[in-house]
Every structure is written in structure tokens, then in C-alpha cells.
Short mmCIF file of C-alpha atoms in Angstrom, two decimals:
data_model
loop_
_atom_site.label_atom_id
_atom_site.label_comp_id
_atom_site.label_asym_id
_atom_site.label_seq_id
_atom_site.Cartn_x
_atom_site.Cartn_y
_atom_site.Cartn_z
CA MET A 10 59.85 125.56 79.27
CA ALA A 11 62.48 126.79 76.81
CA VAL A 12 59.79 127.64 74.28
CA ASN A 13 57.89 129.65 76.89
CA ARG A 14 61.05 131.54 77.81
CA PHE A 15 61.65 132.28 74.14
CA LYS A 16 58.09 133.53 73.76
CA ALA A 17 58.39 135.69 76.86
CA GLN A 18 61.65 137.23 75.64
CA ASN A 19 60.13 138.00 72.27
CA ALA A 20 56.69 139.02 73.48
CA GLU A 21 57.29 142.67 72.72
CA LYS A 22 58.93 142.04 69.36
CA ARG A 23 55.90 140.53 67.63
CA VAL A 24 55.31 141.81 64.14
CA SER A 25 52.55 141.18 61.65
CA VAL A 26 53.13 139.30 58.39
CA VAL A 27 53.92 142.61 56.71
CA GLY A 28 56.43 143.52 59.36
CA ARG A 29 54.21 145.97 61.24
CA PRO A 30 54.71 145.78 65.01
CA VAL A 31 51.73 144.33 66.85
CA GLY A 32 50.87 144.33 70.54
CA PRO A 33 50.91 141.39 72.89
CA SER A 34 48.64 138.51 72.02
CA PRO A 35 44.93 139.00 72.68
CA VAL A 36 44.99 136.00 74.96
CA ALA A 37 47.75 137.55 77.05
CA ARG A 38 45.76 140.75 77.32
CA ARG A 39 42.80 138.79 78.56
CA SER A 40 44.88 137.48 81.42
CA PHE A 41 44.98 140.88 83.12
CA GLY A 42 47.97 142.20 81.22
CA ARG A 43 47.01 145.86 81.69
CA GLU A 44 46.29 148.09 84.60
CA VAL A 45 42.74 147.75 85.85
CA PRO A 46 40.84 151.01 85.66
CA ALA A 47 39.81 152.39 89.04
CA LEU A 48 36.05 152.90 89.10
CA ASP A 49 33.67 154.53 91.52
CA LEU A 50 31.21 151.68 92.13
CA ARG A 51 28.83 153.49 94.48
CA GLY A 52 26.09 153.48 91.85
CA ILE A 53 26.26 149.70 91.37
CA SER A 54 23.96 147.13 92.92
CA LEU A 55 25.13 143.53 93.28
CA LEU A 56 23.39 140.25 93.98
CA VAL A 57 25.72 137.50 95.21
CA VAL A 58 24.67 133.85 95.14
CA ASN A 59 26.87 131.70 97.37
CA ASP A 60 25.76 128.96 99.75
CA ASN A 61 28.45 129.52 102.36
CA GLU A 62 27.71 132.10 105.01
CA PHE A 63 31.35 132.69 105.85
CA VAL A 64 32.23 133.33 102.19
CA ARG A 65 29.21 135.60 101.77
CA THR A 66 30.36 137.69 104.73
CA TYR A 67 33.89 137.77 103.33
CA MET A 68 32.67 138.92 99.91
CA GLU A 69 30.44 141.57 101.47
CA ARG A 70 33.48 142.90 103.32
CA LEU A 71 35.54 143.11 100.13
CA PHE A 72 32.69 144.73 98.19
CA SER A 73 32.31 147.23 101.00
CA ILE A 74 36.01 148.13 100.67
CA MET A 75 35.38 148.57 96.93
CA ARG A 76 32.51 150.90 97.92
CA VAL A 77 29.93 149.03 95.91
CA GLY A 78 26.63 150.86 96.44
CA ASN A 79 24.38 147.94 97.35
CA VAL A 80 25.17 144.28 97.97
CA VAL A 81 22.50 141.66 98.56
CA THR A 82 23.55 138.07 99.24
CA CYS A 83 21.57 134.89 98.73
CA ALA A 84 22.35 131.41 100.00
CA ASN A 85 21.06 129.59 96.92
CA PRO A 86 19.61 130.15 93.46
CA ARG A 87 16.10 129.55 94.81
CA SER A 88 16.25 132.47 97.23
CA ALA A 89 18.05 134.48 94.56
CA ARG A 90 14.99 134.12 92.33
CA VAL A 91 12.89 135.70 95.07
CA GLU A 92 15.34 138.54 95.75
CA ILE A 93 16.32 139.28 92.21
CA ALA A 94 13.12 140.98 91.10
CA ALA A 95 12.96 143.08 94.25
CA VAL A 96 16.61 144.13 94.22
CA GLN A 97 16.93 144.69 90.45
CA PRO A 98 20.72 144.33 90.64
CA ASP A 99 23.11 145.62 88.01
CA ILE A 100 25.38 142.59 88.31
CA VAL A 101 24.71 139.04 89.47
CA VAL A 102 27.64 137.06 90.92
CA ILE A 103 27.09 133.27 90.96
CA ASP A 104 29.39 130.72 92.60
CA LEU A 105 29.17 127.72 90.30
CA ASP A 106 31.19 125.30 92.46
CA LEU A 107 28.48 125.35 95.07
CA THR A 108 25.34 126.03 93.15
CA GLY A 109 26.31 123.70 90.26
CA MET A 110 23.44 122.93 87.93
CA ASP A 111 21.08 125.14 89.95
CA GLY A 112 23.40 128.08 89.35
CA LEU A 113 23.52 127.29 85.64
CA GLN A 114 19.74 127.10 85.54
CA LEU A 115 19.52 130.51 87.20
CA LEU A 116 21.94 131.88 84.61
CA HIS A 117 19.90 130.33 81.83
CA ASP A 118 16.63 131.66 83.24
CA ILE A 119 18.02 135.17 83.53
CA ARG A 120 19.24 135.11 79.94
CA ARG A 121 15.90 133.79 78.72
CA GLY A 122 14.04 136.56 80.51
CA GLY A 123 12.45 134.34 83.14
CA ALA A 124 13.90 135.91 86.28
CA GLY A 125 12.13 139.26 86.49
CA ILE A 126 15.18 141.32 85.57
CA PRO A 127 16.52 142.51 82.21
CA HIS A 128 17.84 139.43 80.41
CA ASP A 129 21.00 141.27 79.34
CA ILE A 130 22.11 141.98 82.92
CA ALA A 131 25.83 141.54 83.61
CA ILE A 132 26.62 138.11 85.08
CA LEU A 133 29.91 137.20 86.75
CA VAL A 134 30.51 133.55 87.50
CA ALA A 135 33.08 132.30 90.05
CA SER A 136 34.70 128.88 90.06
CA ALA A 137 37.87 127.23 91.30
CA TYR A 138 37.80 124.75 88.43
CA VAL A 139 38.10 126.30 84.99
CA ASP A 140 38.39 122.83 83.44
CA ARG A 141 35.01 121.65 84.60
CA GLU A 142 32.14 121.05 82.28
CA TYR A 143 29.81 123.41 84.08
CA VAL A 144 32.22 126.30 83.64
CA ALA A 145 32.18 125.79 79.87
CA LYS A 146 28.43 125.54 80.14
CA ALA A 147 28.32 128.86 82.01
CA ARG A 148 29.94 130.52 79.03
CA GLU A 149 27.52 128.80 76.71
CA ALA A 150 24.69 129.94 78.97
CA GLY A 151 25.74 133.58 78.55
CA ALA A 152 27.99 134.52 81.49
CA ASN A 153 29.91 137.73 80.87
CA TRP A 154 33.02 136.64 82.70
CA ILE A 155 34.34 133.60 84.55
CA LEU A 156 36.22 134.52 87.68
CA VAL A 157 38.83 131.99 88.79
CA LYS A 158 39.13 131.52 92.55
CA PRO A 159 40.56 132.19 95.10
CA LEU A 160 38.36 135.20 95.68
CA THR A 161 40.95 137.85 96.36
CA PHE A 162 40.22 141.57 96.35
CA ARG A 163 42.07 141.99 93.08
CA ARG A 164 40.27 139.17 91.28
CA LEU A 165 36.86 140.26 92.46
CA TYR A 166 37.54 143.87 91.53
CA GLU A 167 38.84 142.91 88.10
CA GLY A 168 35.85 140.67 87.57
CA LEU A 169 33.48 143.53 88.31
CA VAL A 170 35.40 145.92 86.08
CA ARG A 171 35.43 143.31 83.30
CA VAL A 172 31.67 142.96 83.27
CA ILE A 173 31.12 146.71 83.59
CA MET A 174 33.47 147.39 80.66
CA ASP A 175 32.00 144.59 78.58
CA GLU A 176 30.65 146.34 75.49
CA ARG A 177 29.91 143.25 73.48
CA ALA A 178 26.61 143.15 71.69
CA PHE A 179 23.93 141.04 73.31
CA ILE A 180 23.04 138.10 71.10
CA GLU A 181 19.68 136.43 71.37
CA ARG A 182 19.02 133.33 69.34
CA ASP A 183 17.37 129.99 69.86
CA ALA A 184 20.65 128.34 70.78
CA TYR A 185 22.28 131.15 72.71
CA ALA A 186 21.49 134.30 74.65
CA GLY A 187 24.33 136.38 76.04
CA PRO A 188 27.27 138.57 75.11
CA ASP A 189 28.78 138.03 71.67
CA ARG A 190 31.28 135.21 72.20
CA ARG A 191 33.11 135.93 68.94
CA VAL A 192 34.71 139.03 70.43
CA LEU A 193 37.66 139.04 72.78
CA VAL A 194 37.35 141.63 75.49
CA ASP A 195 40.07 143.85 76.79
CA LEU A 196 39.92 146.08 79.82
CA ASP A 197 39.96 149.06 77.49
CA GLY A 198 36.90 147.77 75.71
CA TYR A 199 36.76 145.31 72.88
CA ASP A 200 39.03 144.97 69.93
CA ARG A 201 37.26 144.19 66.70
CA ALA A 202 40.52 142.91 65.23
CA ASP A 203 40.22 140.00 67.61
CA ARG A 204 36.99 138.73 66.09
CA ARG A 205 37.07 135.06 65.37
CA LYS A 206 36.12 133.88 61.94
CA GLU A 207 33.79 131.05 62.79
CA PRO A 208 30.07 131.72 63.25
CA HIS A 209 28.13 131.10 66.44
CA SER A 210 27.49 127.53 67.34
CA MET B 161 23.57 146.52 78.67
CA SER B 162 26.99 147.91 79.40
CA ARG B 163 26.15 151.48 78.37
CA MET B 164 23.61 151.70 81.22
CA LEU B 165 26.03 150.01 83.55
CA ARG B 166 28.87 152.27 82.51
CA ASN B 167 26.70 155.32 83.15
CA LYS B 168 26.50 154.24 86.77
CA VAL B 169 30.25 154.34 87.31
CA HIS B 170 33.00 156.80 86.63
CA VAL B 171 36.73 156.56 86.55
CA ILE B 172 38.54 157.64 89.69
CA PRO B 173 42.27 158.12 90.25
CA GLN B 174 44.32 154.93 90.54
CA GLU B 175 45.40 156.15 93.97
CA HIS B 176 41.89 155.31 95.25
CA LEU B 177 42.25 151.73 94.05
CA ARG B 178 45.64 151.45 95.70
CA ARG B 179 44.15 152.69 98.97
CA MET B 180 41.35 150.13 98.65
CA GLU B 181 43.92 147.39 98.12
CA ILE B 182 45.76 148.42 101.26
CA ALA B 183 42.48 148.37 103.18
CA ALA B 184 41.71 144.95 101.70
CA SER B 185 45.09 143.54 102.69
CA ILE B 186 44.53 144.73 106.29
CA ALA B 187 41.04 143.21 106.24
CA MET B 188 42.49 139.99 104.85
CA LEU B 189 44.69 139.58 107.93
CA GLU B 190 41.62 139.74 110.09
CA LEU B 191 39.60 137.57 107.71
CA SER B 192 42.29 134.89 107.51
CA THR B 193 42.24 134.62 111.31
CA GLY B 194 38.48 134.21 111.02
CA PHE B 195 38.98 131.66 108.24
CA ARG B 196 41.28 129.50 110.35
CA ARG B 197 38.95 129.74 113.33
CA HIS B 198 36.02 128.77 111.13
CA VAL B 199 37.86 125.79 109.59
CA ASN B 200 39.10 124.57 112.97
CA MET B 201 35.60 124.70 114.41
CA THR B 202 34.20 122.86 111.40
CA LEU B 203 36.91 120.18 111.72
CA ARG B 204 36.23 119.86 115.44
CA ASP B 205 32.51 119.33 114.73
CA MET B 206 33.44 116.80 112.08
CA PHE B 207 35.64 114.78 114.42
CA VAL B 208 32.99 114.90 117.17
CA LEU B 209 30.42 113.59 114.71
CA MET B 210 32.72 110.87 113.45
CA SER B 211 33.58 109.71 116.94
CA ALA B 212 30.07 108.23 117.15
CA PRO B 213 29.45 106.98 113.61
CA ARG B 214 25.90 106.25 112.51
CA HIS B 215 26.37 105.52 108.84
CA GLY B 216 22.83 104.31 108.33
CA ASP B 217 21.37 107.49 109.81
CA ASP B 218 20.44 109.98 107.09
CA ALA B 219 20.55 112.91 109.51
CA TRP B 220 24.08 111.97 110.60
CA ARG B 221 25.22 111.71 106.98
CA ALA B 222 23.55 114.99 106.08
CA ARG B 223 25.28 116.81 108.92
CA LEU B 224 28.67 115.35 107.96
CA HIS B 225 27.99 116.25 104.34
CA ASP B 226 27.22 119.86 105.33
CA LEU B 227 30.51 120.12 107.22
CA ALA B 228 32.54 118.68 104.34
CA ARG B 229 30.75 120.97 101.90
CA ASP B 230 31.51 123.95 104.10
CA LEU B 231 35.22 123.13 103.92
CA GLN B 232 34.94 122.63 100.17
CA SER B 233 33.40 126.06 99.88
CA VAL B 234 35.74 128.09 102.07
CA GLY B 235 38.80 126.23 100.76
CA GLY B 236 38.16 127.22 97.14
CA SER B 237 37.46 130.82 98.05
CA PHE B 238 40.48 131.29 100.33
CA ASP B 239 43.25 129.75 98.25
CA TYR B 240 43.14 126.36 99.96
CA ARG B 241 42.18 124.49 96.83
CA LEU B 242 43.34 121.19 98.25
CA LEU B 243 40.90 121.62 101.13
CA SER B 244 38.20 122.13 98.54
CA ILE B 245 39.22 119.05 96.53
CA VAL B 246 39.30 116.74 99.57
CA GLY B 247 36.09 118.28 100.97
CA GLU B 248 34.36 117.64 97.67
CA ALA B 249 35.62 114.04 97.55
CA MET B 250 34.34 113.54 101.07
CA CYS B 251 30.92 114.87 100.05
CA ARG B 252 30.89 112.36 97.20
CA ILE B 253 31.57 109.35 99.38
CA ILE B 254 29.03 110.45 101.97
CA ARG B 255 26.44 110.55 99.19
CA ASP B 256 27.64 107.23 97.79
CA GLU B 257 25.23 104.55 98.94
CA GLY B 258 27.16 101.93 97.00
CA LEU B 259 30.19 101.63 99.29
CA ALA B 260 30.64 97.96 100.02
CA THR B 261 30.61 98.01 103.81
CA GLU B 262 30.40 100.45 106.66
CA ASP B 263 34.05 99.73 107.33
CA ASP B 264 34.92 101.02 103.87
CA LEU B 265 33.00 104.20 104.49
CA GLN B 266 34.46 104.72 107.96
CA ARG B 267 38.01 104.12 106.75
CA LYS B 268 37.63 106.60 103.92
CA LEU B 269 35.91 109.21 106.04
CA ALA B 270 38.64 108.96 108.68
CA ALA B 271 41.35 109.34 106.02
CA TYR B 272 39.67 112.34 104.41
CA ALA B 273 39.04 114.06 107.75
CA ALA B 274 42.68 113.53 108.76
CA ALA B 275 43.79 114.95 105.41
CA LEU B 276 41.62 118.04 105.83
CA ASP B 277 43.09 118.59 109.26
CA ALA B 278 46.64 118.15 107.93
CA ILE B 279 46.09 120.64 105.10
CA ILE B 280 45.25 123.33 107.62
CA ARG B 281 47.87 122.34 110.18
CA ILE B 282 50.75 122.43 107.70
CA ASP B 283 49.17 125.29 105.76
CA LEU B 284 49.07 123.66 102.32
CA ARG B 285 47.82 126.52 100.20
CA GLY B 286 46.68 126.33 96.61
CA ASP B 287 46.97 122.81 95.25
CA GLY B 288 49.75 122.04 97.74
CA GLY B 289 52.40 121.38 95.07
CA ASP B 290 54.20 118.04 95.37
CA ASP B 291 52.85 117.48 98.88
CA GLY B 292 49.35 118.09 97.62
CA ARG B 293 49.76 115.65 94.75
CA ALA B 294 51.19 113.03 97.13
CA LEU B 295 48.27 113.53 99.51
CA LEU B 296 45.69 113.14 96.74
CA SER B 297 47.51 110.07 95.49
CA VAL B 298 47.39 108.43 98.94
CA LEU B 299 43.70 109.25 99.19
CA ARG B 300 43.16 108.01 95.61
CA ILE B 301 41.51 111.26 94.61
CA PRO B 302 42.21 112.25 91.00
CA ALA B 303 44.00 115.60 90.84
CA PRO B 304 42.00 118.18 88.87
CA ALA B 305 43.57 119.43 85.66
CA ALA B 306 43.39 123.13 86.50
#
């Protein structure tokens, strides 16, 4: 606790090894440290995969307040596969807690070009459990952003903005297809200084 | 990818976002009333179903599983994480064919259903803090790490 307080008090005093002032840590920036840009989303089409009718209605309501152009909801990944080619969404939102391995398979299929939409489409994943194995797998399967529940207006909006602003290069290899995981993303775009040293797994 | 996506949006004044947030908070009041109504109806259906237990009946189990899963789903989405955790645990035991006796199953189902009801009645949001941990401990459900 004391260490955290010390870090918080000195958060703005960070300097580099040569004494040059540096900004807040990249990790802190990733946790919504800056103001979210306001975007006109009327040109955006969304496909939402969530097996709960009440939650689907709730999300539709919030997306309508955000003035998202077109929102199509699907109860499961199977029906999503049918809708996806017809709708040609710009962003796919998958609830992993409910769709589990089926949701991951859909994510994988999209990234491998087997879903009838561009394989580099933006994918936003929602889960209440960031510690669960399938959430890590979602990242490995090429999700652009993991949205932590509860699904509030702010979180959903930020999630959409995150994936829209995601400028990372799309990587396609045998082991991985998805946005470049070596780059940390900020709401202002990505910061090359944040690149990790290790190569892709 | 993102260049095409970015071309479909443009930046608008922050004031618009603030107005949207106000609209969302008003909608949330209405939606949370709907949420409570939905959860109460689901719990009522659950208790009705459990009042005439047919543990060996697949259709009965499937219906109970659907109700527990519904609570798992709405709980996680509406900041009632504890509801989601207990709902998920309930789904697991309904699927578990290996429970020693029907009494075991009935006792656990009754405890889980009562816990779900209590979470809503005393409005235990999020993970419920100390009360939530105590509840999970009584139910012998491991608390998730995050």
C-alpha cells in the first residue's frame, strides 16, 4: 500500500536514466489514463455475439445512444457465422464468458479468413474474468482489445474507440494472425517507444 | 485495417460525448429497473422449478441450467459479478453427473439459489467485498482472482 502511494505521488516526476522527464508509464496509459476521443460512429457497423437476450437488448440500447450506424446481434457464434458474411460488419464484439471455446473458435476462424469477412477486421472481446485462460487465448487468437465487464456505457465506448484507433500492423504467420502484440496502444495511437524487445512467440 | 475503419468515423466535440453519457445514465436507470425485474422473474422460475425436483430428468436439468446461466450472464454484464460467479457454479453442478446422491445435488442447488436471491435482495454489487467472500466461502466456491 505504502509503495503504491509513493508511486502515485511520484507518478508525474518520472525521469529517464539521463534525467529527461518521461510521461506516465505505458501500462498506466493503457488503463484509460487519457480522455477518450469523441467519435461520430454513424458510419460503423457492429456485430454483437452474446447469448443473453436481455444483455443484447441492453447493448443495443447503449450502442444506439452512441449513434452507431448499424448493430446486428447474434445469440451464438453459430448464428454469427451466418450473419457475418451478409452484414459485413466493421467491428465484431464477442462475449467470451458465454460463448467460451465457441467464441474463441469464431475469433480464430475470422483471423484465418474462414468467416467470409476480411480477416483483419477489428475484434473486441468482453469478459468479466481477465484472469481466465480463454481471455489470454483471445489475445493469442488475435483480438484487438479485451473489454472488462461490467458493460457500462463508458467501457463499451472506450472499447470501440480503442479498436477503431488501433493502428497496429496486422501480423499473419503460422502461429499467429492478428494485430502486432509487441506494440502497446494508446488512445492517441501507438507509441513505438513502447515496443517490447522479445520477438513473437 | 484501422485506416479504413478510421475513414468511417470523425472526431466530434467532447460535448457530444458528454451528452451521450447523460443520456446513457438516464437509460441506465430504466435498464436497471428492467434488470431487477428480469432477475426476480428468473429467480421465481428457478424456485418454482426447484419446488418439484426431478434430478434424473434431463429436460428439468436443462431448464434449471438455462436459468442459472441467464443469471450468470446478466450478473457479469451489470456489475453483479457475484451473481455471475454463483450462477456459473450452479451451472457446473447441474452439469455434474458425478454428485454422490440426489440429496447432495438438492442441498447444493438450494444453497446456490438462496445465495442468488440474497445477492439481489441485499444488492451485493461487484464481488460483494467481505460479504461476497464470506458467501463464496460458505458455498465452497473458490473466489476468482480478478
